[in-house]
């Protein structure tokens, strides 16, 4: 049983693994965890729970093969339970083409404050006519529901008192895992995303407190990832696999090419920016034969900049920040990019760009504690290992 736990949660943090080991040694907890969560079915089919919410049928697992071709299907997926015993339901749209073809999945809402990701996916889905499609496009719009309800990045859970968990470090999750977030990720990944995806795109934005440019995160060594990202008229790409536990890497580990578009800032809609992400997504559908029509503008038209790393500029002091550069500005190594003052107005720190590159993100609050990401530079320089340089 211990081996199963450790293998099943190989991306789990060391602390969590040690905790599981301790529970197993004492004979406590693991057995309860085993019986309290349903086993993953050997073959994923569509299971209707019999519930209907706001006119939408509820499924606890989905195979889009089972859906009627030539129309859109609006469903709720039954996610993990809340403390009251009710479930966190997730909104699913499946546009099932009249003919078979590639199955492409779009996701948003893994972080709860990233509204332009949701709006981009909604807009794409309104442009699809299943009668003309060959293949299926599935959209899952609000994966971290409790984070979205409170317009915050992280999922609030109550395991050890209120905790905030970044769901995009939990994938592929574990249906029998420690805590609701891991279980939600496991349920969504095993019963909804993985069985229905040949290709996938996980939409995000910057996070609260950071102004962010339009760009993609993805590993261009994977041919289909490179093809998809280059089909967008988006002006920058961060060519890097980034962190363990992000959804796009869980897909890739499962053999499903995936990347992460970043649609500007958090909390509000980037209505001027969203159309280039919609156009690129439609290009992807056309390239893979899911939707008929000519390819629109691509990365070539956007004169795309491809950087290998996103290098953070971290604050060394607390104080009031004055930024000297704007988003998308070209900067050179050593160029002064920000000044920080204390409450007396005395300069306590000056910050320089660590590399030649583009300003991809900027702190939006005018104060900062030490250790925050003041900005990050998309750069050709070698990737920085260790700390998360960009809170995607
Ligand atoms: Zn995000």
Short mmCIF file of C-alpha atoms and ligand atoms in Angstrom, two decimals:
data_model
loop_
_atom_site.label_atom_id
_atom_site.label_comp_id
_atom_site.label_asym_id
_atom_site.label_seq_id
_atom_site.Cartn_x
_atom_site.Cartn_y
_atom_site.Cartn_z
CA UNK A 1 0.00 0.00 0.00
CA UNK A 2 2.83 2.36 0.84
CA UNK A 3 4.48 1.62 -2.50
CA UNK A 4 1.25 2.37 -4.33
CA UNK A 5 0.97 5.69 -2.58
CA UNK A 6 4.50 6.74 -3.35
CA UNK A 7 4.32 5.68 -6.98
CA UNK A 8 0.89 7.20 -7.48
CA UNK A 9 2.00 10.55 -6.15
CA UNK A 10 5.51 10.76 -7.57
CA UNK A 11 5.33 14.51 -7.91
CA UNK A 12 4.14 14.95 -4.38
CA UNK A 13 6.35 17.07 -2.18
CA UNK A 14 8.85 15.45 0.13
CA UNK A 15 6.89 16.59 3.16
CA UNK A 16 3.70 14.98 1.89
CA UNK A 17 5.53 11.75 1.06
CA UNK A 18 7.03 11.61 4.53
CA UNK A 19 3.62 12.22 6.03
CA UNK A 20 2.13 9.35 4.03
CA UNK A 21 5.00 7.09 5.08
CA UNK A 22 4.44 8.00 8.71
CA UNK A 23 0.72 7.31 8.43
CA UNK A 24 1.40 3.95 6.80
CA UNK A 25 3.82 2.94 9.57
CA UNK A 26 1.25 3.74 12.23
CA UNK A 27 -1.50 2.01 10.28
CA UNK A 28 -3.55 5.17 10.34
CA UNK A 29 -4.95 7.18 7.52
CA UNK A 30 -4.00 5.19 4.46
CA UNK A 31 -6.80 2.68 4.81
CA UNK A 32 -9.27 5.51 5.33
CA UNK A 33 -7.90 7.27 2.28
CA UNK A 34 -8.31 4.10 0.24
CA UNK A 35 -11.97 3.56 1.07
CA UNK A 36 -13.07 7.20 1.05
CA UNK A 37 -12.29 7.82 -2.62
CA UNK A 38 -13.68 5.88 -5.57
CA UNK A 39 -11.31 3.71 -7.58
CA UNK A 40 -10.41 4.94 -11.04
CA UNK A 41 -12.39 2.88 -13.54
CA UNK A 42 -10.26 0.62 -15.75
CA UNK A 43 -11.89 1.99 -18.90
CA UNK A 44 -13.30 5.48 -18.87
CA UNK A 45 -16.80 5.71 -20.22
CA UNK A 46 -19.55 8.22 -19.67
CA UNK A 47 -21.27 7.93 -16.31
CA UNK A 48 -24.33 10.12 -15.75
CA UNK A 49 -24.99 10.57 -12.05
CA UNK A 50 -28.70 11.17 -12.69
CA UNK A 51 -28.46 14.72 -11.37
CA UNK A 52 -29.41 17.75 -13.45
CA UNK A 53 -28.17 21.21 -12.39
CA UNK A 54 -29.48 24.34 -14.10
CA UNK A 55 -30.66 22.15 -16.95
CA UNK A 56 -27.25 20.51 -17.44
CA UNK A 57 -26.73 16.78 -16.91
CA UNK A 58 -24.01 15.78 -14.45
CA UNK A 59 -21.30 13.25 -15.32
CA UNK A 60 -18.72 11.68 -13.01
CA UNK A 61 -16.67 10.55 -16.01
CA UNK A 62 -16.91 11.33 -19.69
CA UNK A 63 -15.99 9.73 -22.99
CA UNK A 64 -16.80 12.10 -25.81
CA UNK A 65 -17.07 8.98 -28.02
CA UNK A 66 -20.43 8.40 -26.33
CA UNK A 67 -21.84 11.81 -27.27
CA UNK A 68 -24.14 12.43 -30.23
CA UNK A 69 -22.16 13.81 -33.21
CA UNK A 70 -22.92 17.13 -34.87
CA UNK A 71 -23.87 19.15 -31.80
CA UNK A 72 -22.61 20.84 -28.66
CA UNK A 73 -23.11 19.23 -25.28
CA UNK A 74 -23.17 21.29 -22.06
CA UNK A 75 -22.47 19.20 -18.97
CA UNK A 76 -21.31 19.47 -15.39
CA UNK A 77 -18.45 17.23 -14.29
CA UNK A 78 -18.74 16.09 -10.67
CA UNK A 79 -15.52 17.03 -8.91
CA UNK A 80 -14.28 16.55 -5.38
CA UNK A 81 -16.58 16.99 -2.40
CA UNK A 82 -16.66 20.06 -0.19
CA UNK A 83 -16.73 19.97 3.60
CA UNK A 84 -20.53 19.98 3.51
CA UNK A 85 -20.61 16.85 1.38
CA UNK A 86 -21.70 18.62 -1.78
CA UNK A 87 -19.48 18.55 -4.86
CA UNK A 88 -17.48 21.13 -6.73
CA UNK A 89 -18.97 20.87 -10.22
CA UNK A 90 -16.96 21.90 -13.26
CA UNK A 91 -18.47 23.28 -16.49
CA UNK A 92 -17.81 21.26 -19.64
CA UNK A 93 -18.67 22.06 -23.26
CA UNK A 94 -18.07 19.34 -25.86
CA UNK A 95 -18.43 20.36 -29.51
CA UNK A 96 -18.70 16.95 -31.17
CA UNK A 97 -18.10 17.14 -34.88
CA UNK A 98 -20.32 15.43 -37.42
CA UNK A 99 -17.26 13.44 -38.56
CA UNK A 100 -14.48 11.83 -36.54
CA UNK A 101 -11.08 13.48 -36.19
CA UNK A 102 -8.63 14.92 -33.68
CA UNK A 103 -9.83 15.54 -30.15
CA UNK A 104 -8.54 18.85 -28.79
CA UNK A 105 -9.13 19.98 -25.21
CA UNK A 106 -9.11 23.59 -23.97
CA UNK A 107 -8.91 24.32 -20.25
CA UNK A 108 -9.13 27.44 -18.10
CA UNK A 109 -9.58 28.30 -14.45
CA UNK A 110 -6.81 26.17 -12.96
CA UNK A 111 -6.02 29.46 -11.25
CA UNK A 112 -9.05 31.31 -9.93
CA UNK A 113 -8.16 34.91 -10.82
CA UNK A 114 -7.41 34.41 -14.52
CA UNK A 115 -10.53 35.61 -16.24
CA UNK A 116 -9.20 36.24 -19.75
CA UNK A 117 -8.34 32.54 -20.02
CA UNK A 118 -12.01 31.71 -19.43
CA UNK A 119 -13.23 34.35 -21.85
CA UNK A 120 -10.84 33.15 -24.56
CA UNK A 121 -12.15 29.59 -24.31
CA UNK A 122 -15.77 30.76 -24.21
CA UNK A 123 -15.21 32.86 -27.35
CA UNK A 124 -13.57 29.99 -29.22
CA UNK A 125 -16.46 27.66 -28.38
CA UNK A 126 -19.05 30.13 -29.71
CA UNK A 127 -17.24 30.11 -33.08
CA UNK A 128 -17.55 26.35 -33.55
CA UNK A 129 -20.24 24.75 -35.66
CA UNK A 130 -20.17 20.99 -34.95
CA UNK A 131 -22.01 20.20 -38.20
CA UNK A 132 -18.91 21.40 -40.09
CA UNK A 133 -16.35 19.80 -37.78
CA UNK A 134 -14.27 16.63 -38.04
CA UNK A 135 -13.25 15.76 -34.51
CA UNK A 136 -14.15 17.08 -31.08
CA UNK A 137 -13.26 20.18 -29.12
CA UNK A 138 -13.87 19.90 -25.39
CA UNK A 139 -13.69 22.94 -23.11
CA UNK A 140 -13.40 22.71 -19.33
CA UNK A 141 -13.83 26.20 -18.01
CA UNK A 142 -13.65 26.44 -14.22
CA UNK A 143 -11.44 23.68 -12.89
CA UNK A 144 -10.45 25.32 -9.57
CA UNK A 145 -14.00 26.33 -8.70
CA UNK A 146 -13.45 27.49 -5.09
CA UNK A 147 -10.50 29.64 -6.19
CA UNK A 148 -12.68 31.21 -8.88
CA UNK A 149 -15.53 31.86 -6.45
CA UNK A 150 -13.18 34.08 -4.46
CA UNK A 151 -11.22 35.54 -7.43
CA UNK A 152 -7.91 34.27 -6.18
CA UNK A 153 -5.10 32.22 -7.66
CA UNK A 154 -5.05 29.41 -5.11
CA UNK A 155 -7.63 26.89 -3.96
CA UNK A 156 -8.78 27.43 -0.34
CA UNK A 157 -9.03 24.10 1.47
CA UNK A 158 -9.64 23.28 5.09
CA UNK A 159 -7.40 20.28 5.72
CA UNK A 160 -5.28 21.81 8.47
CA UNK A 161 -7.17 25.02 8.94
CA UNK A 162 -7.54 27.27 5.93
CA UNK A 163 -4.83 26.57 3.38
CA UNK A 164 -4.29 28.07 -0.04
CA UNK A 165 -2.97 25.56 -2.57
CA UNK A 166 -1.67 26.30 -6.05
CA UNK A 167 -3.52 23.74 -8.16
CA UNK A 168 -1.02 24.14 -10.97
CA UNK A 169 1.61 22.35 -8.93
CA UNK A 170 -0.65 19.35 -8.26
CA UNK A 171 -1.13 17.70 -11.66
CA UNK A 172 -1.80 14.94 -12.57
CA UNK A 173 -3.25 14.73 -9.10
CA UNK A 174 -4.24 11.65 -7.17
CA UNK A 175 -7.83 10.52 -6.64
CA UNK A 176 -6.72 9.03 -3.31
CA UNK A 177 -4.36 11.88 -2.51
CA UNK A 178 -3.83 13.98 0.56
CA UNK A 179 -6.30 16.80 0.33
CA UNK A 180 -9.10 18.00 -1.88
CA UNK A 181 -6.92 19.77 -4.44
CA UNK A 182 -4.90 16.69 -5.34
CA UNK A 183 -8.11 14.69 -5.54
CA UNK A 184 -9.84 17.26 -7.74
CA UNK A 185 -6.85 17.20 -10.08
CA UNK A 186 -6.89 13.40 -10.14
CA UNK A 187 -10.61 13.17 -10.86
CA UNK A 188 -10.52 15.82 -13.58
CA UNK A 189 -7.38 14.43 -15.21
CA UNK A 190 -8.29 10.72 -15.09
CA UNK A 191 -11.99 10.92 -15.87
CA UNK A 192 -12.29 13.96 -18.12
CA UNK A 193 -9.10 15.37 -19.64
CA UNK A 194 -6.75 12.47 -20.39
CA UNK A 195 -9.29 10.05 -21.94
CA UNK A 196 -10.64 12.70 -24.35
CA UNK A 197 -7.54 14.53 -25.58
CA UNK A 198 -5.16 14.01 -28.50
CA UNK A 199 -3.90 17.58 -28.09
CA UNK A 200 -4.53 20.11 -25.32
CA UNK A 201 -4.15 23.79 -24.53
CA UNK A 202 -4.27 25.07 -20.93
CA UNK A 203 -5.05 28.78 -20.89
CA UNK A 204 -3.73 31.05 -18.14
CA UNK A 205 -3.00 34.73 -17.45
CA UNK A 206 -0.60 36.53 -15.17
CA UNK A 207 -1.47 36.49 -11.50
CA UNK A 208 -2.91 39.16 -9.22
CA UNK A 209 -0.23 41.79 -8.56
CA UNK A 210 1.58 41.33 -11.87
CA UNK A 211 0.93 43.02 -15.20
CA UNK A 212 1.72 40.53 -17.93
CA UNK A 213 2.27 40.49 -21.67
CA UNK A 214 0.77 38.11 -24.23
CA UNK A 215 2.97 35.04 -24.62
CA UNK A 216 3.08 31.24 -24.57
CA UNK A 217 4.87 28.80 -22.28
CA UNK A 218 5.77 25.48 -23.87
CA UNK A 219 8.53 23.04 -24.75
CA UNK A 220 9.38 23.52 -28.41
CA UNK A 221 11.33 20.25 -28.51
CA UNK A 222 7.90 18.55 -28.78
CA UNK A 223 6.90 18.87 -32.45
CA UNK A 224 3.15 19.35 -31.96
CA UNK A 225 3.74 21.88 -29.17
CA UNK A 226 5.98 23.89 -31.48
CA UNK A 227 3.45 23.67 -34.31
CA UNK A 228 0.57 24.80 -32.11
CA UNK A 229 2.39 27.72 -30.49
CA UNK A 230 3.65 28.98 -33.84
CA UNK A 231 0.06 29.00 -35.18
CA UNK A 232 -0.79 31.95 -32.90
CA UNK A 233 -0.17 35.60 -33.82
CA UNK A 234 1.23 36.02 -30.30
CA UNK A 235 4.46 38.02 -30.07
CA UNK A 236 6.48 36.02 -27.52
CA UNK A 237 7.18 32.40 -26.54
CA UNK A 238 8.91 31.16 -23.44
CA UNK A 239 10.44 27.91 -24.75
CA UNK A 240 10.76 26.03 -21.48
CA UNK A 241 8.98 23.09 -19.78
CA UNK A 242 8.78 25.12 -16.52
CA UNK A 243 7.78 23.39 -13.30
CA UNK A 244 6.77 19.88 -12.21
CA UNK A 245 3.08 19.59 -11.45
CA UNK A 246 1.79 22.03 -14.05
CA UNK A 247 -1.10 20.71 -16.12
CA UNK A 248 0.64 20.97 -19.46
CA UNK A 249 3.47 18.76 -18.22
CA UNK A 250 1.03 16.17 -16.86
CA UNK A 251 -0.51 15.99 -20.32
CA UNK A 252 2.92 15.62 -21.92
CA UNK A 253 3.82 12.83 -19.47
CA UNK A 254 0.62 11.11 -20.67
CA UNK A 255 1.72 11.48 -24.31
CA UNK A 256 -0.60 14.40 -25.08
CA UNK A 257 1.13 17.52 -26.50
CA UNK A 258 0.10 20.62 -24.55
CA UNK A 259 1.25 24.16 -23.82
CA UNK A 260 0.10 27.23 -21.87
CA UNK A 261 -0.99 30.49 -23.49
CA UNK A 262 -0.73 33.51 -21.16
CA UNK A 263 -3.49 36.02 -21.92
CA UNK A 264 -2.29 39.18 -20.16
CA UNK A 265 -3.26 40.27 -16.66
CA UNK A 266 -5.37 38.62 -13.98
CA UNK A 267 -8.84 39.57 -12.72
CA UNK A 268 -10.12 41.60 -15.67
CA UNK A 269 -10.73 40.87 -19.34
CA UNK A 270 -8.03 41.73 -21.87
CA UNK A 271 -10.55 42.42 -24.63
CA UNK A 272 -7.89 43.83 -26.97
CA UNK A 273 -5.60 40.85 -26.49
CA UNK A 274 -8.06 37.93 -26.43
CA UNK A 275 -8.72 38.00 -30.23
CA UNK A 276 -5.14 36.94 -31.09
CA UNK A 277 -5.51 33.91 -28.82
CA UNK A 278 -8.88 33.08 -30.35
CA UNK A 279 -7.43 33.42 -33.87
CA UNK A 280 -4.50 31.17 -32.97
CA UNK A 281 -6.74 28.52 -31.43
CA UNK A 282 -8.92 28.48 -34.55
CA UNK A 283 -5.70 28.12 -36.59
CA UNK A 284 -4.82 25.05 -34.52
CA UNK A 285 -8.23 23.52 -35.27
CA UNK A 286 -7.79 24.25 -38.98
CA UNK A 287 -4.25 22.88 -39.09
CA UNK A 288 -5.35 19.57 -37.59
CA UNK A 289 -8.42 19.33 -39.82
CA UNK A 290 -11.02 19.76 -37.09
CA UNK A 291 -12.45 22.95 -38.60
CA UNK A 292 -12.47 23.89 -42.31
CA UNK A 293 -11.02 27.15 -43.55
CA UNK A 294 -7.81 29.02 -44.25
CA UNK A 295 -5.17 29.63 -41.57
CA UNK A 296 -5.15 33.22 -40.34
CA UNK A 297 -2.24 35.22 -38.93
CA UNK A 298 0.52 33.28 -37.16
CA UNK A 299 3.65 33.84 -35.06
CA UNK A 300 5.50 34.89 -38.20
CA UNK A 301 3.06 37.78 -38.68
CA UNK A 302 3.59 38.72 -35.03
CA UNK A 303 7.39 38.75 -35.48
CA UNK A 304 7.57 36.39 -32.53
CA UNK A 305 10.39 36.57 -29.98
CA UNK A 306 11.38 33.16 -28.60
CA UNK A 307 13.19 33.20 -25.26
CA UNK A 308 14.68 30.22 -23.42
CA UNK A 309 14.06 31.55 -19.95
CA UNK A 310 12.03 34.00 -17.91
CA UNK A 311 14.50 35.54 -15.49
CA UNK A 312 12.94 37.19 -12.44
CA UNK A 313 14.13 40.43 -10.90
CA UNK A 314 13.49 39.91 -7.19
CA UNK A 315 13.18 42.73 -4.70
CA UNK A 316 15.95 42.81 -2.09
CA UNK A 317 14.22 45.34 0.19
CA UNK A 318 10.78 46.36 1.29
CA UNK A 319 9.59 49.72 0.06
CA UNK A 320 7.95 51.77 -2.63
CA UNK A 321 8.73 50.77 -6.19
CA UNK A 322 9.14 53.01 -9.21
CA UNK A 323 9.32 51.10 -12.47
CA UNK A 324 11.50 52.55 -15.23
CA UNK A 325 10.38 50.22 -18.04
CA UNK A 326 7.07 49.17 -19.57
CA UNK A 327 5.68 45.79 -20.60
CA UNK A 328 7.18 44.41 -23.84
CA UNK A 329 10.10 46.84 -23.66
CA UNK A 330 13.43 45.58 -24.98
CA UNK A 331 16.07 45.76 -22.25
CA UNK A 332 19.79 45.14 -22.12
CA UNK A 333 21.82 43.43 -19.42
CA UNK A 334 22.69 45.91 -16.69
CA UNK A 335 20.07 48.45 -17.72
CA UNK A 336 18.47 50.12 -14.70
CA UNK A 337 14.81 49.00 -14.59
CA UNK A 338 13.45 50.07 -11.18
CA UNK A 339 14.13 52.17 -8.08
CA UNK A 340 12.86 51.45 -4.57
CA UNK A 341 12.47 53.97 -1.75
CA UNK A 342 11.66 53.75 1.94
CA UNK A 343 8.91 55.78 3.62
CA UNK A 344 11.28 58.76 3.93
CA UNK A 345 11.76 58.77 0.17
CA UNK A 346 15.37 57.63 0.45
CA UNK A 347 16.52 55.25 -2.27
CA UNK A 348 17.09 51.82 -0.73
CA UNK A 349 17.62 49.77 -3.86
CA UNK A 350 18.13 50.04 -7.59
CA UNK A 351 17.45 47.12 -9.89
CA UNK A 352 19.08 46.20 -13.20
CA UNK A 353 18.00 43.81 -15.92
CA UNK A 354 19.86 40.51 -15.51
CA UNK A 355 19.91 39.84 -19.27
CA UNK A 356 19.12 41.07 -22.72
CA UNK A 357 15.48 40.40 -23.49
CA UNK A 358 11.88 41.53 -23.29
CA UNK A 359 9.94 42.69 -20.23
CA UNK A 360 7.26 40.00 -19.95
CA UNK A 361 5.75 40.89 -16.58
CA UNK A 362 5.80 43.80 -14.13
CA UNK A 363 4.64 44.11 -10.55
CA UNK A 364 1.43 46.17 -10.54
CA UNK A 365 1.43 47.16 -6.85
CA UNK A 366 3.61 50.16 -6.05
CA UNK A 367 4.97 48.61 -2.86
CA UNK A 368 6.85 45.37 -2.37
CA UNK A 369 8.20 43.21 0.40
CA UNK A 370 11.67 41.74 -0.16
CA UNK A 371 11.76 38.60 -2.29
CA UNK A 372 8.85 39.40 -4.60
CA UNK A 373 8.99 39.15 -8.37
CA UNK A 374 9.37 42.78 -9.42
CA UNK A 375 9.46 41.85 -13.07
CA UNK A 376 10.61 39.06 -15.30
CA UNK A 377 12.65 39.24 -18.46
CA UNK A 378 12.05 36.85 -21.35
CA UNK A 379 15.60 36.16 -22.45
CA UNK A 380 17.88 34.00 -24.53
CA UNK A 381 20.03 33.27 -21.48
CA UNK A 382 20.13 29.82 -19.92
CA UNK A 383 17.12 29.00 -17.72
CA UNK A 384 17.34 29.75 -14.01
CA UNK A 385 16.77 26.60 -11.97
CA UNK A 386 15.10 26.54 -8.61
CA UNK A 387 12.53 29.17 -7.76
CA UNK A 388 9.42 29.62 -9.85
CA UNK A 389 10.43 32.56 -11.98
CA UNK A 390 7.01 33.22 -13.37
CA UNK A 391 3.78 32.55 -11.46
CA UNK A 392 1.81 31.35 -14.47
ZN1 LIG B 1 -2.33 30.58 -14.13
#
